[in-house]
Short mmCIF file of C-alpha atoms in Angstrom, two decimals:
data_model
loop_
_atom_site.label_atom_id
_atom_site.label_comp_id
_atom_site.label_asym_id
_atom_site.label_seq_id
_atom_site.Cartn_x
_atom_site.Cartn_y
_atom_site.Cartn_z
CA MET C 7 -1.44 22.11 7.89
CA LEU C 8 -1.58 17.92 7.47
CA PRO C 9 -4.59 16.17 7.54
CA ARG C 10 -6.35 15.86 10.91
CA ASP C 11 -8.68 13.16 10.61
CA THR C 12 -8.48 10.12 12.52
CA PHE C 13 -6.25 8.37 10.44
CA PHE C 14 -3.39 10.92 10.79
CA GLN C 15 -3.81 11.22 14.63
CA GLY C 16 -0.27 10.45 16.23
CA LEU C 17 1.55 9.82 12.83
CA LYS C 18 4.76 12.40 12.15
CA PRO C 19 6.77 12.09 9.00
CA THR C 20 8.60 9.90 7.92
CA LEU C 21 6.68 6.72 8.26
CA HIS C 22 8.17 3.40 7.24
CA ILE C 23 5.76 1.60 4.83
CA ALA C 24 6.22 -1.98 4.19
CA HIS C 25 5.09 -2.15 0.58
CA ARG C 26 3.32 -5.52 0.01
CA GLY C 27 4.51 -6.30 3.36
CA GLY C 28 8.42 -6.19 1.87
CA ALA C 29 8.22 -7.94 -1.66
CA LEU C 30 11.75 -8.71 -1.80
CA VAL C 31 12.50 -10.24 1.32
CA ALA C 32 9.24 -12.38 1.86
CA PRO C 33 6.46 -13.35 0.07
CA GLU C 34 4.27 -10.47 -1.04
CA ASN C 35 1.29 -9.65 0.57
CA THR C 36 0.98 -13.04 3.12
CA LEU C 37 0.82 -12.63 6.69
CA GLU C 38 4.59 -14.47 6.66
CA ALA C 39 5.85 -10.53 5.08
CA PHE C 40 3.37 -8.38 7.27
CA GLN C 41 4.69 -10.21 10.53
CA ARG C 42 8.01 -9.74 9.36
CA ALA C 43 7.66 -6.19 8.61
CA VAL C 44 5.55 -5.61 12.21
CA HIS C 45 7.74 -7.31 14.40
CA THR C 46 11.21 -7.43 12.91
CA HIS C 47 11.51 -4.04 10.88
CA ARG C 48 9.08 -1.91 13.18
CA THR C 49 6.98 -0.84 10.59
CA ASP C 50 4.70 1.94 10.61
CA MET C 51 2.11 1.05 8.06
CA LEU C 52 1.64 -1.86 5.37
CA GLU C 53 0.57 -1.35 1.82
CA LEU C 54 -1.57 -3.84 0.27
CA ASP C 55 -4.08 -4.71 -2.42
CA VAL C 56 -7.17 -6.89 -2.43
CA HIS C 57 -9.21 -8.60 -4.65
CA LEU C 58 -12.75 -10.72 -4.21
CA SER C 59 -12.85 -14.17 -4.47
CA ARG C 60 -15.68 -16.24 -6.46
CA ASP C 61 -17.77 -16.14 -2.88
CA GLY C 62 -17.58 -12.35 -2.24
CA GLU C 63 -14.27 -12.91 0.87
CA VAL C 64 -11.98 -9.68 0.55
CA ILE C 65 -8.01 -11.68 -0.56
CA VAL C 66 -4.90 -9.93 -0.14
CA ALA C 67 -3.20 -10.15 -3.46
CA HIS C 68 -1.56 -7.92 -6.19
CA ASP C 69 -2.75 -9.53 -9.21
CA ASP C 70 -5.72 -10.82 -10.36
CA THR C 71 -4.26 -13.58 -11.90
CA LEU C 72 -2.75 -16.60 -9.75
CA GLU C 73 0.60 -17.55 -11.84
CA ARG C 74 3.37 -14.91 -10.34
CA CYS C 75 2.96 -15.54 -6.94
CA THR C 76 1.49 -19.16 -6.45
CA ASP C 77 1.24 -22.98 -7.41
CA GLY C 78 -2.25 -21.72 -8.79
CA THR C 79 -2.96 -20.71 -12.30
CA GLY C 80 -5.90 -18.07 -13.93
CA PRO C 81 -8.42 -15.36 -12.59
CA LEU C 82 -8.30 -15.24 -8.85
CA ALA C 83 -11.79 -13.88 -9.16
CA ALA C 84 -12.61 -17.40 -10.39
CA LEU C 85 -11.90 -19.38 -7.40
CA THR C 86 -13.65 -19.42 -3.83
CA LEU C 87 -12.05 -18.98 -0.36
CA ALA C 88 -11.68 -22.57 0.23
CA GLU C 89 -10.12 -23.05 -3.30
CA LEU C 90 -7.56 -20.22 -2.46
CA ARG C 91 -6.42 -21.45 0.72
CA LYS C 92 -5.41 -24.96 -1.10
CA LEU C 93 -3.01 -22.42 -2.81
CA ASP C 94 0.99 -21.89 -1.85
CA ALA C 95 1.72 -18.81 -1.57
CA GLY C 96 5.23 -19.17 -1.07
CA TYR C 97 6.04 -21.30 -4.25
CA ARG C 98 7.48 -18.27 -6.18
CA PHE C 99 9.27 -16.66 -4.05
CA THR C 100 13.19 -16.42 -3.97
CA PRO C 101 15.54 -13.96 -2.83
CA ASP C 102 18.28 -15.02 -5.18
CA GLU C 103 16.83 -14.81 -8.72
CA GLY C 104 15.95 -18.81 -8.69
CA ARG C 105 18.48 -20.78 -7.05
CA THR C 106 16.42 -21.56 -3.84
CA PHE C 107 12.70 -21.04 -2.74
CA PRO C 108 12.60 -21.00 0.79
CA PHE C 109 9.16 -20.86 1.41
CA ARG C 110 7.74 -23.47 -0.85
CA GLY C 111 5.62 -26.19 0.99
CA GLN C 112 5.96 -23.96 4.25
CA GLY C 113 2.21 -23.27 4.71
CA VAL C 114 2.14 -19.78 3.48
CA ARG C 115 -1.59 -18.97 2.01
CA LEU C 116 -3.40 -16.03 0.72
CA PRO C 117 -4.91 -13.81 3.74
CA THR C 118 -8.06 -12.31 3.61
CA LEU C 119 -8.18 -8.58 4.35
CA ARG C 120 -10.23 -9.35 7.64
CA GLU C 121 -7.63 -11.98 9.21
CA VAL C 122 -4.62 -9.08 8.10
CA LEU C 123 -6.59 -6.35 10.44
CA ARG C 124 -7.35 -8.99 13.20
CA ALA C 125 -3.40 -9.80 13.33
CA PHE C 126 -2.53 -6.32 13.68
CA PRO C 127 -5.40 -4.63 15.41
CA ALA C 128 -3.86 -1.43 16.26
CA LEU C 129 -1.76 -1.08 12.81
CA ARG C 130 -2.40 1.68 9.99
CA LEU C 131 -3.05 0.03 6.31
CA ASN C 132 -3.05 1.40 2.91
CA VAL C 133 -5.75 -0.62 1.05
CA GLU C 134 -5.70 -0.92 -2.54
CA LEU C 135 -8.79 -2.16 -4.04
CA LYS C 136 -7.91 -3.89 -7.56
CA PRO C 137 -10.66 -5.17 -9.75
CA ASP C 138 -13.32 -2.77 -11.33
CA VAL C 139 -16.22 -4.91 -10.19
CA PRO C 140 -19.30 -2.59 -9.16
CA GLY C 141 -20.24 -3.56 -5.81
CA ALA C 142 -16.85 -4.47 -4.64
CA GLU C 143 -16.66 -1.42 -2.82
CA ALA C 144 -19.69 -1.96 -0.83
CA VAL C 145 -18.34 -5.25 0.07
CA LEU C 146 -14.68 -3.49 1.49
CA ALA C 147 -16.48 -0.90 3.00
CA ARG C 148 -18.85 -3.61 4.89
CA LEU C 149 -15.84 -5.34 6.25
CA LEU C 150 -13.97 -1.95 7.21
CA SER C 151 -17.35 -1.27 9.21
CA GLU C 152 -17.58 -4.62 10.95
CA GLU C 153 -14.02 -4.61 12.09
CA GLY C 154 -14.00 -1.53 13.35
CA ALA C 155 -11.02 0.05 11.61
CA LEU C 156 -12.29 2.88 9.47
CA GLY C 157 -10.14 4.76 11.62
CA ARG C 158 -6.65 2.97 10.56
CA VAL C 159 -7.85 2.19 6.97
CA CYS C 160 -6.65 4.44 4.14
CA ILE C 161 -8.17 3.14 1.16
CA GLY C 162 -8.25 3.94 -3.10
CA SER C 163 -7.67 2.69 -6.31
CA GLU C 164 -5.33 3.64 -8.90
CA GLN C 165 -8.04 4.15 -10.99
CA ASP C 166 -10.44 6.79 -10.83
CA VAL C 167 -13.71 5.49 -11.34
CA ILE C 168 -12.81 3.01 -8.76
CA ALA C 169 -11.97 5.54 -6.28
CA GLU C 170 -14.95 7.84 -6.95
CA ARG C 171 -17.13 4.84 -5.46
CA LEU C 172 -14.91 4.09 -2.86
CA TYR C 173 -15.30 7.69 -1.67
CA GLU C 174 -19.26 7.51 -2.41
CA GLU C 175 -19.56 4.32 -0.09
CA LEU C 176 -16.90 5.99 2.55
CA PRO C 177 -17.20 9.59 2.51
CA ASP C 178 -15.47 9.93 6.33
CA ALA C 179 -12.54 7.44 5.71
CA CYS C 180 -9.08 8.33 4.52
CA HIS C 181 -8.39 8.52 0.78
CA PHE C 182 -5.75 8.41 -1.56
CA TYR C 183 -5.65 9.61 -4.93
CA PRO C 184 -6.48 7.45 -7.69
CA ARG C 185 -3.77 7.96 -10.91
CA ASP C 186 -5.61 10.58 -13.29
CA ALA C 187 -6.58 13.19 -10.36
CA LEU C 188 -2.82 12.47 -8.58
CA ALA C 189 -1.30 13.40 -12.46
CA ALA C 190 -3.43 16.64 -12.52
CA PHE C 191 -2.55 17.34 -8.85
CA VAL C 192 1.45 17.06 -9.35
CA LEU C 193 1.73 18.23 -12.60
CA ALA C 194 -0.27 21.32 -12.02
CA LEU C 195 2.35 22.03 -8.83
CA LYS C 196 5.42 21.34 -10.54
CA ALA C 197 4.49 23.70 -13.32
CA GLY C 198 4.14 26.53 -11.21
CA GLU C 199 0.32 26.24 -11.56
CA VAL C 200 -2.88 25.80 -8.43
CA PRO C 201 -3.63 22.42 -8.58
CA PRO C 202 -7.28 21.32 -9.00
CA GLU C 203 -8.49 21.33 -5.06
CA ASP C 204 -9.98 18.02 -4.43
CA ALA C 205 -11.14 17.79 -0.95
CA ARG C 206 -11.91 13.63 -1.23
CA TYR C 207 -8.38 12.79 -1.22
CA ARG C 208 -6.18 13.41 1.28
CA VAL C 209 -3.04 11.25 0.34
CA LEU C 210 -0.54 11.08 -2.38
CA ASP C 211 0.88 7.63 -2.95
CA MET C 212 3.23 8.78 -5.66
CA PRO C 213 6.28 7.35 -7.52
CA LEU C 214 9.47 9.13 -6.73
CA TYR C 215 10.37 9.40 -10.53
CA PHE C 216 8.75 9.89 -13.69
CA GLY C 217 10.93 8.59 -16.23
CA GLU C 218 13.98 10.63 -15.00
CA VAL C 219 12.29 13.16 -13.74
CA ARG C 220 12.66 13.04 -9.64
CA LEU C 221 8.89 14.24 -9.13
CA VAL C 222 9.42 14.87 -5.10
CA ASP C 223 11.43 17.78 -4.06
CA ASP C 224 11.03 20.38 -1.06
CA ALA C 225 9.16 22.73 -3.04
CA LEU C 226 5.99 19.99 -3.91
CA LEU C 227 6.24 18.75 -0.13
CA ARG C 228 5.87 22.22 0.67
CA ALA C 229 2.98 23.10 -1.48
CA ALA C 230 1.34 19.79 -0.78
CA ALA C 231 1.32 20.42 3.13
CA GLU C 232 0.14 23.70 2.42
CA ARG C 233 -3.09 22.35 0.94
CA GLY C 234 -3.44 19.42 3.82
CA LYS C 235 -1.89 16.58 1.74
CA TRP C 236 0.18 14.01 3.03
CA ILE C 237 2.80 12.38 0.36
CA ASN C 238 3.81 8.92 0.37
CA VAL C 239 6.38 7.83 -2.10
CA TRP C 240 6.47 4.42 -4.06
CA THR C 241 8.28 2.15 -4.45
CA VAL C 242 11.97 2.93 -2.59
CA ASP C 243 14.45 0.23 -1.97
CA ASP C 244 17.77 2.59 -2.74
CA PRO C 245 19.59 3.46 0.24
CA ALA C 246 21.18 6.41 -0.75
CA GLU C 247 17.19 7.68 -2.16
CA MET C 248 15.70 6.69 1.35
CA ASP C 249 18.76 8.98 2.89
CA ARG C 250 17.42 11.73 0.53
CA LEU C 251 13.85 11.47 1.11
CA LEU C 252 14.19 11.25 5.20
CA ALA C 253 16.42 14.42 4.88
CA GLU C 254 13.60 16.12 2.85
CA GLY C 255 10.90 15.26 5.88
CA VAL C 256 8.41 12.93 3.19
CA GLY C 257 5.73 11.77 4.81
CA GLY C 258 6.14 8.06 4.16
CA ILE C 259 8.35 5.98 2.22
CA MET C 260 6.95 2.59 0.69
CA THR C 261 9.61 -0.07 -0.07
CA ASP C 262 9.74 -3.81 -0.67
CA ARG C 263 13.07 -3.64 1.47
CA PRO C 264 11.95 -2.75 4.81
CA ASP C 265 15.09 -4.05 6.44
CA LEU C 266 17.03 -1.34 4.71
CA LEU C 267 14.43 1.20 5.45
CA ARG C 268 14.74 0.69 9.10
CA GLN C 269 18.39 0.46 8.78
CA ARG C 270 18.44 3.91 7.30
CA MET C 271 15.87 5.15 9.55
CA ASP C 272 17.53 4.15 12.52
CA ALA C 273 20.87 5.52 11.45
CA SER C 274 19.31 9.19 10.66
CA GLY C 275 17.39 9.04 13.99
CA LYS C 276 14.18 10.18 12.06
CA PRO C 277 10.70 9.42 14.05
CA GLY C 278 9.21 6.06 13.21
#
């Protein structure tokens, strides 16, 4: 049986999930990427990452440093929101391996999570809290409560210690598995063993492959569903793999190419 909490009401496999908004088609984790994913590629869910600024604002960004995606340098957490807003978050994006940079100087900025929630008031979000900073989970919990967004956000962290603190702050929210708990669950199922039960986590955001081994198959999907778990697979940009996952009925596909995934889903006639 699939989860029946508020987050999953009305959702059916397979979900179109724009990873960082679609990191290969627009500057990742920006409103520009999110708007394209939602309005052009009809995404069902946005996947994004958050950090805290120096003055405690929840900023949407993947890295803890600024060099890869902006014209800034150094740790994101060292700057205030006002300082971060001065950075060009489209500066580094290139669709053609450095030949052109179409978003430079176009006013692309690092958004706050509050801005994203308000820009898409009915959309589901998959939110990963990045830094291991005690107290960050309380800031995130307060923001989600203030915005009335608890029912449409699935939260978590790759790090188990952060995920545990998030659950303590928000026990009624949807939570995805952190790394070690996810590995224990999946490896047990793959070995034909009974996986450890952990009712805190309802969603397996997991890689499609571990090395050369494809982790997702019919048996894993069936066993997870029997235990009330939902599987979202990341990060799938290959059309053939998209087609196979759609045929298998995976819960959601996270992709940096929301344009390709929309094409494959429309061609397959799958919902989403």
